[in-house]
Structure formats: C-alpha cells, structure tokens
Amino acid sequence: MVKRKAKKEVQRRIVSKDGHNNVLIDNVEGMVKLYLHDIWTTVVDMKWRYKLTLFASTFVMTWFIFGIFFYFIGMGNGDFDTGANSTHISCVTNVESLTGAFLFSLESQTTIGYGFRYISEECPLAIFTLVAQLVITGLAEIFVTGAFLAKLARPKKRAETIKFSQEAVICRHQGKLCLMIRVANMRKSLLIQCQLTGKLFQSNVTEEGEQTQIHQSSVDFYMDSSGDCPFLILPLTFYHVIDEKSPLAGLTAESLLNRNFELLITLNATMESTAATCQSRTSYIPQEIRWGYEFKPVLFSSPNCRYVVDFNFFDKVQATNDPTLLGNNTEKL
C-alpha cells in the first residue's frame, strides 16, 4: 500500500495562498528612477503608514517652505529692523519673526485669513510668492488627496472577501476526470461576470533541449457548461477537465505525489455596487490536491424557506464513491 508522503523540502510558491506575490525583484538598475517616472502608481501602491506620512508632510512642508520665503522677503525689505521709521511699509504686516511668517503661510494656504497678517500693495515680490504658493500647493494637494482616495477606492479589500477552498480535489464530473475547486463570496453584495482562469507553473524541456525553470500553461476552468457565471452569490465549484489537451494529462494518484508544479487560480469579477473590477488569486501545489475526493455539500435549506450556506463544510472533502478511482485512492485504501 502506497502512503502519502510529505516532501522534505517545502515547495517554493510563486503566489501564496492569500494571493500575494512571492517573487523578489532584485538587482534592477535604476529602480528608483523607474519608480519616480511613474510617481502616481508609486504613491498609490505605498503602504498606509508611508501614505499618511506623505499626506501630512505635504501640508507641513509647504507651509514651512513658503513661510521661509516670506521671512526672507520681509528681511530683504527691512521689515525686521528695529530702527525702522514709522513711514516704513512692510511687505507682510504683523510678521516680525519666522514663526509669524509660518503662520501667515498657513493662513494663506488654508484660506483661514484672520486679517491680522496681510500683504501690502507695495511689495510685488510678496504678491507673486503668494500666488505661486496657492497654485503650486493646490496642485500638490490635489495629487496627494487623489492618490489617497484612489487607494481607498481600490477593490483590493473586496477581493479579500472571496474565499477559495484550501484544497483542490480530483474526481469524476459528468463522466470526465476533473480537477475541482470551490469559490465563495463572503458578502451579500453580488459579484457579476465572474470568470475563473488558471495557470500551471512547472519546469519544462523544449524540443531543442532548452530547460526552463518556470513554464506557464493555460488551465481552463468551467462552471456547468460555460466559462463564465452570471453572478457569485452561492458557493460555486469550478472544474477543469483532465483530458489529452490538458497540461495535467496523464496525471495519476501515484504521479501526483512526485510532481512539482503550482496551479495559480485567478478570479476576475465585477462588483455590482460600484461596477469596478476586482481580482482574487490563490495557488495550489500537489500536496494540496486530493485524488479521489469530492467536496461535501455546503448549501442547505432552512425551515423558513431560505437557503443556508454553512462554511463549516466549505473546506471539507469526502472520498468519492466512483469505483474507477478507488484503485488510485491510496489514502482510502
């Protein structure tokens, strides 16, 4: 009797179970320059702690920088000289120190306008600096605020409420040998135009003898007889037919234990509430694929004429009763 043996080394994964990328990008020349060329994507992809720091520092730094400009303008105009006569007109009235210049810059940029500090008509340079401050900081605030809102509106968090089964199973479906996975929507809001696709990553040797460490093959998944499903409101089971056209052709219960591959699953859907698209990913390695098993029912009916989805059974599997797979179901034997 053959027993299922765990591999001594943990298999590397390109994508983790929760859909995060495990590929490390290293030794890229000019990485900082590339990130600065696409500054919008860089700012949107920032972690929240860096984004909040950038959001706050944008305001504080512009207040302080233009406050310094107004301070030097007043210094050049002789506004801070103690011996100034009574007829001297200051560029910025009631600004006598760097703190006062900072407060005037803050009041001007935030349009507070207390009326205590103001620019006189006799100082064109101060007027030009104020106009430049309002234009430049207005554009900077629009950029940072837009990036802040864009990160909030990203459907990334919505994708986290899409649940994949922890394991995939191989059994017969409609008379064909199929690899099956289960997908569920954890929210009541619908996901429409769902489409599930798969990519098989494994090493490959070409006809010319060239060996590639990672070779991608498309794995088509279906739900009933269609590649698309109208909406994801109930847990659905998608299946891939293992035939001569499948990249998993020739797979058996014994060879499954010795294969080294990763099956990447991607679900693309449209959120009904916002019409935005979201994408959720997961992956399966051979140790997470059960041969000769099927998913337990997860949908039940309640006495009050409603359907109940019990997620206690979402990841539960049971041995199939198909006699053609019993000989390969080594765990059951």
Tab-separated table of C-alpha atoms in Angstrom:
chain	number	residue	atom	x	y	z
A	1	MET	CA	0.000	0.000	0.000
A	2	VAL	CA	1.366	3.347	-1.017
A	3	LYS	CA	1.232	6.094	1.591
A	4	ARG	CA	1.087	9.791	1.027
A	5	LYS	CA	4.493	11.180	1.923
A	6	ALA	CA	5.251	14.777	2.645
A	7	LYS	CA	8.197	16.226	0.805
A	8	LYS	CA	11.230	17.014	2.918
A	9	GLU	CA	11.633	20.457	1.407
A	10	VAL	CA	8.831	22.925	1.292
A	11	GLN	CA	7.950	23.651	-2.314
A	12	ARG	CA	8.531	27.207	-3.431
A	13	ARG	CA	5.450	29.164	-4.364
A	14	ILE	CA	5.144	31.959	-6.884
A	15	VAL	CA	1.844	33.070	-5.335
A	16	SER	CA	0.898	32.483	-1.708
A	17	LYS	CA	-2.431	31.022	-0.623
A	18	ASP	CA	-3.770	34.505	0.125
A	19	GLY	CA	-2.818	35.738	-3.355
A	20	HIS	CA	0.313	37.737	-2.585
A	21	ASN	CA	3.271	37.733	-4.965
A	22	ASN	CA	6.274	35.797	-3.644
A	23	VAL	CA	8.696	36.840	-6.408
A	24	LEU	CA	11.535	39.080	-5.204
A	25	ILE	CA	12.762	41.645	-7.731
A	26	ASP	CA	16.454	42.302	-7.176
A	27	ASN	CA	19.457	43.947	-8.861
A	28	VAL	CA	17.405	46.217	-11.120
A	29	GLU	CA	19.493	49.120	-12.362
A	30	GLY	CA	17.853	52.496	-11.861
A	31	MET	CA	14.937	51.146	-9.814
A	32	VAL	CA	14.418	54.476	-8.030
A	33	LYS	CA	14.367	56.322	-11.343
A	34	LEU	CA	11.796	53.914	-12.749
A	35	TYR	CA	9.575	54.389	-9.714
A	36	LEU	CA	9.833	58.179	-9.969
A	37	HIS	CA	8.861	58.107	-13.657
A	38	ASP	CA	5.554	56.542	-12.653
A	39	ILE	CA	5.078	58.567	-9.498
A	40	TRP	CA	1.276	58.140	-9.479
A	41	THR	CA	1.419	54.337	-9.284
A	42	THR	CA	4.239	54.563	-6.750
A	43	VAL	CA	2.205	56.805	-4.449
A	44	VAL	CA	-0.985	54.737	-4.847
A	45	ASP	CA	0.887	51.488	-4.076
A	46	MET	CA	2.510	52.929	-0.950
A	47	LYS	CA	1.751	51.314	2.374
A	48	TRP	CA	-0.680	53.248	4.532
A	49	ARG	CA	1.915	54.405	7.061
A	50	TYR	CA	4.016	55.969	4.299
A	51	LYS	CA	0.969	57.445	2.587
A	52	LEU	CA	-0.278	59.087	5.791
A	53	THR	CA	3.210	60.458	6.396
A	54	LEU	CA	3.322	61.854	2.862
A	55	PHE	CA	-0.173	63.311	3.236
A	56	ALA	CA	0.702	65.165	6.446
A	57	SER	CA	4.195	66.206	5.393
A	58	THR	CA	2.904	67.705	2.122
A	59	PHE	CA	0.937	70.298	4.076
A	60	VAL	CA	3.502	70.953	6.803
A	61	MET	CA	6.460	71.240	4.412
A	62	THR	CA	4.696	73.621	2.005
A	63	TRP	CA	3.608	75.819	4.926
A	64	PHE	CA	7.167	75.927	6.250
A	65	ILE	CA	8.941	76.386	2.889
A	66	PHE	CA	6.790	79.307	1.791
A	67	GLY	CA	6.959	80.702	5.326
A	68	ILE	CA	10.745	80.872	4.844
A	69	PHE	CA	10.233	82.666	1.533
A	70	PHE	CA	8.039	85.285	3.180
A	71	TYR	CA	10.545	85.643	6.021
A	72	PHE	CA	13.421	86.370	3.612
A	73	ILE	CA	11.221	88.750	1.629
A	74	GLY	CA	10.485	90.680	4.823
A	75	MET	CA	14.157	90.588	5.786
A	76	GLY	CA	15.186	91.965	2.405
A	77	ASN	CA	12.604	94.712	2.708
A	78	GLY	CA	13.908	95.711	6.126
A	79	ASP	CA	10.698	94.796	7.948
A	80	PHE	CA	12.566	93.361	10.925
A	81	ASP	CA	14.896	96.297	11.542
A	82	THR	CA	14.318	97.729	14.975
A	83	GLY	CA	15.177	101.200	13.788
A	84	ALA	CA	12.566	101.304	11.028
A	85	ASN	CA	10.736	104.611	10.867
A	86	SER	CA	7.022	104.989	11.170
A	87	THR	CA	6.585	105.565	7.444
A	88	HIS	CA	8.077	102.199	6.507
A	89	ILE	CA	5.567	99.858	4.809
A	90	SER	CA	6.113	96.165	5.498
A	91	CYS	CA	5.667	93.521	2.800
A	92	VAL	CA	3.608	91.408	5.205
A	93	THR	CA	2.036	93.361	8.018
A	94	ASN	CA	2.441	91.996	11.563
A	95	VAL	CA	5.065	89.419	10.545
A	96	GLU	CA	8.124	90.046	12.685
A	97	SER	CA	9.680	86.589	13.006
A	98	LEU	CA	9.961	83.210	11.283
A	99	THR	CA	7.057	81.944	13.374
A	100	GLY	CA	4.878	84.783	12.155
A	101	ALA	CA	5.872	84.062	8.548
A	102	PHE	CA	4.977	80.383	9.034
A	103	LEU	CA	1.582	81.327	10.456
A	104	PHE	CA	0.921	83.695	7.550
A	105	SER	CA	1.819	80.935	5.067
A	106	LEU	CA	-0.522	78.507	6.869
A	107	GLU	CA	-3.392	81.025	6.944
A	108	SER	CA	-2.977	81.863	3.263
A	109	GLN	CA	-2.775	78.261	2.035
A	110	THR	CA	-5.728	77.084	4.108
A	111	THR	CA	-7.718	80.275	3.329
A	112	ILE	CA	-8.245	80.972	7.028
A	113	GLY	CA	-7.462	84.665	6.668
A	114	TYR	CA	-7.710	86.027	10.219
A	115	GLY	CA	-6.983	89.539	8.906
A	116	PHE	CA	-4.181	90.196	11.402
A	117	ARG	CA	-1.400	89.322	8.921
A	118	TYR	CA	-1.753	90.510	5.327
A	119	ILE	CA	0.301	91.542	2.298
A	120	SER	CA	0.659	95.181	1.446
A	121	GLU	CA	0.277	96.544	-2.088
A	122	GLU	CA	3.813	97.965	-2.074
A	123	CYS	CA	5.579	94.581	-2.300
A	124	PRO	CA	5.103	92.873	-5.719
A	125	LEU	CA	7.526	90.054	-4.832
A	126	ALA	CA	5.402	89.024	-1.854
A	127	ILE	CA	2.255	89.097	-4.007
A	128	PHE	CA	3.904	86.924	-6.653
A	129	THR	CA	5.108	84.479	-3.963
A	130	LEU	CA	1.593	84.213	-2.531
A	131	VAL	CA	0.098	83.480	-5.973
A	132	ALA	CA	2.798	80.886	-6.666
A	133	GLN	CA	2.156	79.258	-3.297
A	134	LEU	CA	-1.568	78.897	-3.905
A	135	VAL	CA	-1.057	77.440	-7.399
A	136	ILE	CA	1.769	75.037	-6.545
A	137	THR	CA	0.327	73.796	-3.270
A	138	GLY	CA	-3.118	73.463	-4.843
A	139	LEU	CA	-1.713	71.079	-7.443
A	140	ALA	CA	0.265	69.158	-4.791
A	141	GLU	CA	-2.799	68.796	-2.567
A	142	ILE	CA	-4.901	67.573	-5.487
A	143	PHE	CA	-2.289	64.937	-6.333
A	144	VAL	CA	-1.821	63.659	-2.783
A	145	THR	CA	-5.545	63.740	-1.967
A	146	GLY	CA	-6.379	61.975	-5.241
A	147	ALA	CA	-3.825	59.244	-4.521
A	148	PHE	CA	-5.222	58.918	-1.013
A	149	LEU	CA	-8.771	58.466	-2.292
A	150	ALA	CA	-7.622	56.152	-5.099
A	151	LYS	CA	-6.119	53.787	-2.564
A	152	LEU	CA	-9.304	53.837	-0.520
A	153	ALA	CA	-11.392	53.079	-3.601
A	154	ARG	CA	-9.231	50.194	-4.815
A	155	PRO	CA	-11.128	46.876	-4.860
A	156	LYS	CA	-8.254	45.087	-3.144
A	157	LYS	CA	-10.129	44.726	0.134
A	158	ARG	CA	-13.196	43.461	-1.711
A	159	ALA	CA	-11.090	40.658	-3.163
A	160	GLU	CA	-10.215	39.535	0.370
A	161	THR	CA	-13.869	38.586	0.931
A	162	ILE	CA	-13.644	35.990	-1.864
A	163	LYS	CA	-12.833	32.608	-0.385
A	164	PHE	CA	-11.149	29.691	-2.163
A	165	SER	CA	-11.131	26.135	-0.866
A	166	GLN	CA	-7.907	25.251	0.894
A	167	GLU	CA	-7.574	22.100	-1.194
A	168	ALA	CA	-8.491	21.048	-4.708
A	169	VAL	CA	-9.939	17.629	-5.476
A	170	ILE	CA	-9.789	15.282	-8.441
A	171	CYS	CA	-12.848	13.188	-9.151
A	172	ARG	CA	-15.271	12.429	-11.971
A	173	HIS	CA	-17.783	15.049	-13.052
A	174	GLN	CA	-20.307	14.281	-15.781
A	175	GLY	CA	-18.327	11.185	-16.698
A	176	LYS	CA	-14.999	13.020	-17.067
A	177	LEU	CA	-11.982	13.152	-14.791
A	178	CYS	CA	-11.855	16.690	-13.426
A	179	LEU	CA	-9.846	18.842	-11.072
A	180	MET	CA	-12.283	20.882	-8.991
A	181	ILE	CA	-12.027	23.882	-6.694
A	182	ARG	CA	-14.658	25.723	-4.711
A	183	VAL	CA	-15.156	29.509	-4.618
A	184	ALA	CA	-17.458	31.562	-2.392
A	185	ASN	CA	-18.440	35.191	-1.950
A	186	MET	CA	-18.396	36.217	1.715
A	187	ARG	CA	-20.565	39.316	1.211
A	188	LYS	CA	-24.228	39.667	0.335
A	189	SER	CA	-23.417	42.102	-2.468
A	190	LEU	CA	-23.193	40.276	-5.772
A	191	LEU	CA	-20.184	39.701	-7.966
A	192	ILE	CA	-21.223	39.568	-11.608
A	193	GLN	CA	-19.456	38.481	-14.794
A	194	CYS	CA	-17.205	36.148	-12.847
A	195	GLN	CA	-14.506	34.375	-14.800
A	196	LEU	CA	-12.023	31.930	-13.309
A	197	THR	CA	-8.779	31.121	-15.087
A	198	GLY	CA	-5.777	29.008	-14.217
A	199	LYS	CA	-2.072	28.910	-14.983
A	200	LEU	CA	0.134	25.865	-14.411
A	201	PHE	CA	3.729	26.661	-13.471
A	202	GLN	CA	6.236	23.841	-13.864
A	203	SER	CA	9.675	23.143	-15.294
A	204	ASN	CA	9.800	22.180	-18.931
A	205	VAL	CA	12.285	20.940	-21.535
A	206	THR	CA	11.731	22.189	-25.088
A	207	GLU	CA	12.257	20.167	-28.246
A	208	GLU	CA	15.610	21.890	-28.688
A	209	GLY	CA	16.708	20.649	-25.259
A	210	GLU	CA	16.400	24.026	-23.531
A	211	GLN	CA	15.210	23.678	-19.952
A	212	THR	CA	13.018	26.397	-18.497
A	213	GLN	CA	12.597	26.575	-14.737
A	214	ILE	CA	9.115	28.080	-14.929
A	215	HIS	CA	6.854	27.279	-17.879
A	216	GLN	CA	3.302	28.612	-17.985
A	217	SER	CA	0.420	26.591	-19.373
A	218	SER	CA	-3.200	27.701	-19.522
A	219	VAL	CA	-5.698	25.690	-17.489
A	220	ASP	CA	-9.324	26.289	-18.458
A	221	PHE	CA	-11.975	26.118	-15.755
A	222	TYR	CA	-15.709	25.802	-16.298
A	223	MET	CA	-18.857	26.085	-14.271
A	224	ASP	CA	-21.507	23.728	-15.637
A	225	SER	CA	-21.026	24.159	-19.411
A	226	SER	CA	-19.769	27.729	-19.527
A	227	GLY	CA	-16.566	29.555	-18.765
A	228	ASP	CA	-18.496	32.451	-17.235
A	229	CYS	CA	-21.078	32.537	-14.488
A	230	PRO	CA	-23.691	35.304	-14.194
A	231	PHE	CA	-23.053	36.119	-10.538
A	232	LEU	CA	-21.377	34.746	-7.454
A	233	ILE	CA	-23.963	34.657	-4.692
A	234	LEU	CA	-23.686	30.976	-3.709
A	235	PRO	CA	-20.517	28.892	-3.328
A	236	LEU	CA	-19.653	27.566	-6.761
A	237	THR	CA	-17.497	24.656	-7.841
A	238	PHE	CA	-15.351	25.178	-10.920
A	239	TYR	CA	-13.800	22.238	-12.696
A	240	HIS	CA	-11.042	21.565	-15.211
A	241	VAL	CA	-11.344	18.524	-17.446
A	242	ILE	CA	-8.166	16.403	-17.373
A	243	ASP	CA	-8.010	15.051	-20.927
A	244	GLU	CA	-5.369	14.730	-23.624
A	245	LYS	CA	-5.454	18.510	-24.191
A	246	SER	CA	-4.932	19.351	-20.532
A	247	PRO	CA	-1.465	20.263	-19.209
A	248	LEU	CA	-2.239	17.743	-16.435
A	249	ALA	CA	-2.782	14.918	-18.933
A	250	GLY	CA	-1.507	11.560	-17.681
A	251	LEU	CA	-1.766	12.560	-14.032
A	252	THR	CA	-2.372	9.652	-11.647
A	253	ALA	CA	-2.631	9.290	-7.890
A	254	GLU	CA	0.923	7.940	-7.747
A	255	SER	CA	2.488	10.529	-10.047
A	256	LEU	CA	0.689	13.347	-8.220
A	257	LEU	CA	2.819	12.673	-5.155
A	258	ASN	CA	6.042	13.167	-7.119
A	259	ARG	CA	5.055	16.045	-9.386
A	260	ASN	CA	6.441	19.526	-8.810
A	261	PHE	CA	4.113	22.214	-10.072
A	262	GLU	CA	1.979	25.125	-8.915
A	263	LEU	CA	-1.547	25.860	-10.091
A	264	LEU	CA	-2.369	29.565	-9.980
A	265	ILE	CA	-6.089	30.373	-9.828
A	266	THR	CA	-7.350	33.864	-10.687
A	267	LEU	CA	-10.940	35.044	-10.311
A	268	ASN	CA	-11.949	38.223	-12.123
A	269	ALA	CA	-15.325	39.718	-11.271
A	270	THR	CA	-17.275	42.963	-11.366
A	271	MET	CA	-18.733	44.440	-8.200
A	272	GLU	CA	-22.431	45.131	-8.594
A	273	SER	CA	-22.438	48.108	-6.236
A	274	THR	CA	-19.628	50.115	-7.888
A	275	ALA	CA	-19.146	48.400	-11.291
A	276	ALA	CA	-15.422	48.200	-10.506
A	277	THR	CA	-13.482	45.072	-11.321
A	278	CYS	CA	-11.704	43.076	-8.652
A	279	GLN	CA	-9.296	40.188	-8.835
A	280	SER	CA	-8.593	37.493	-6.272
A	281	ARG	CA	-5.855	34.860	-6.501
A	282	THR	CA	-4.682	31.697	-4.817
A	283	SER	CA	-2.481	28.744	-5.721
A	284	TYR	CA	-2.338	25.000	-5.195
A	285	ILE	CA	0.666	22.694	-5.049
A	286	PRO	CA	0.475	18.866	-5.387
A	287	GLN	CA	0.266	18.411	-1.605
A	288	GLU	CA	-2.969	20.442	-1.650
A	289	ILE	CA	-4.709	18.351	-4.321
A	290	ARG	CA	-6.706	15.310	-3.152
A	291	TRP	CA	-7.115	12.430	-5.589
A	292	GLY	CA	-10.401	10.529	-5.453
A	293	TYR	CA	-12.189	13.024	-3.207
A	294	GLU	CA	-15.106	15.380	-3.660
A	295	PHE	CA	-16.413	18.391	-1.767
A	296	LYS	CA	-19.070	17.927	0.876
A	297	PRO	CA	-22.354	19.789	0.369
A	298	VAL	CA	-22.296	23.299	1.774
A	299	LEU	CA	-25.785	24.506	0.826
A	300	PHE	CA	-28.767	23.518	2.956
A	301	SER	CA	-32.401	24.557	3.217
A	302	SER	CA	-33.853	26.024	6.402
A	303	PRO	CA	-37.390	25.604	7.835
A	304	ASN	CA	-38.265	29.216	6.976
A	305	CYS	CA	-37.881	28.560	3.240
A	306	ARG	CA	-34.401	30.055	2.969
A	307	TYR	CA	-31.068	28.665	1.825
A	308	VAL	CA	-28.256	28.429	4.336
A	309	VAL	CA	-24.572	28.288	3.395
A	310	ASP	CA	-22.673	26.529	6.180
A	311	PHE	CA	-18.998	27.435	5.864
A	312	ASN	CA	-18.081	24.746	8.386
A	313	PHE	CA	-18.264	22.385	5.402
A	314	PHE	CA	-16.638	24.685	2.874
A	315	ASP	CA	-13.197	23.036	3.074
A	316	LYS	CA	-14.443	19.565	3.988
A	317	VAL	CA	-13.964	16.748	1.476
A	318	GLN	CA	-15.120	13.155	1.354
A	319	ALA	CA	-13.963	10.082	-0.541
A	320	THR	CA	-15.752	9.594	-3.811
A	321	ASN	CA	-17.868	6.501	-4.499
A	322	ASP	CA	-16.610	6.212	-8.080
A	323	PRO	CA	-15.190	2.669	-8.401
A	324	THR	CA	-12.814	3.726	-11.167
A	325	LEU	CA	-10.945	5.974	-8.730
A	326	LEU	CA	-10.927	3.653	-5.741
A	327	GLY	CA	-7.894	1.835	-7.019
A	328	ASN	CA	-5.948	5.099	-7.168
A	329	ASN	CA	-7.326	6.455	-3.906
A	330	THR	CA	-4.372	5.332	-1.866
A	331	GLU	CA	-5.406	7.251	1.241
A	332	LYS	CA	-8.746	5.486	1.369
A	333	LEU	CA	-7.093	2.088	0.927
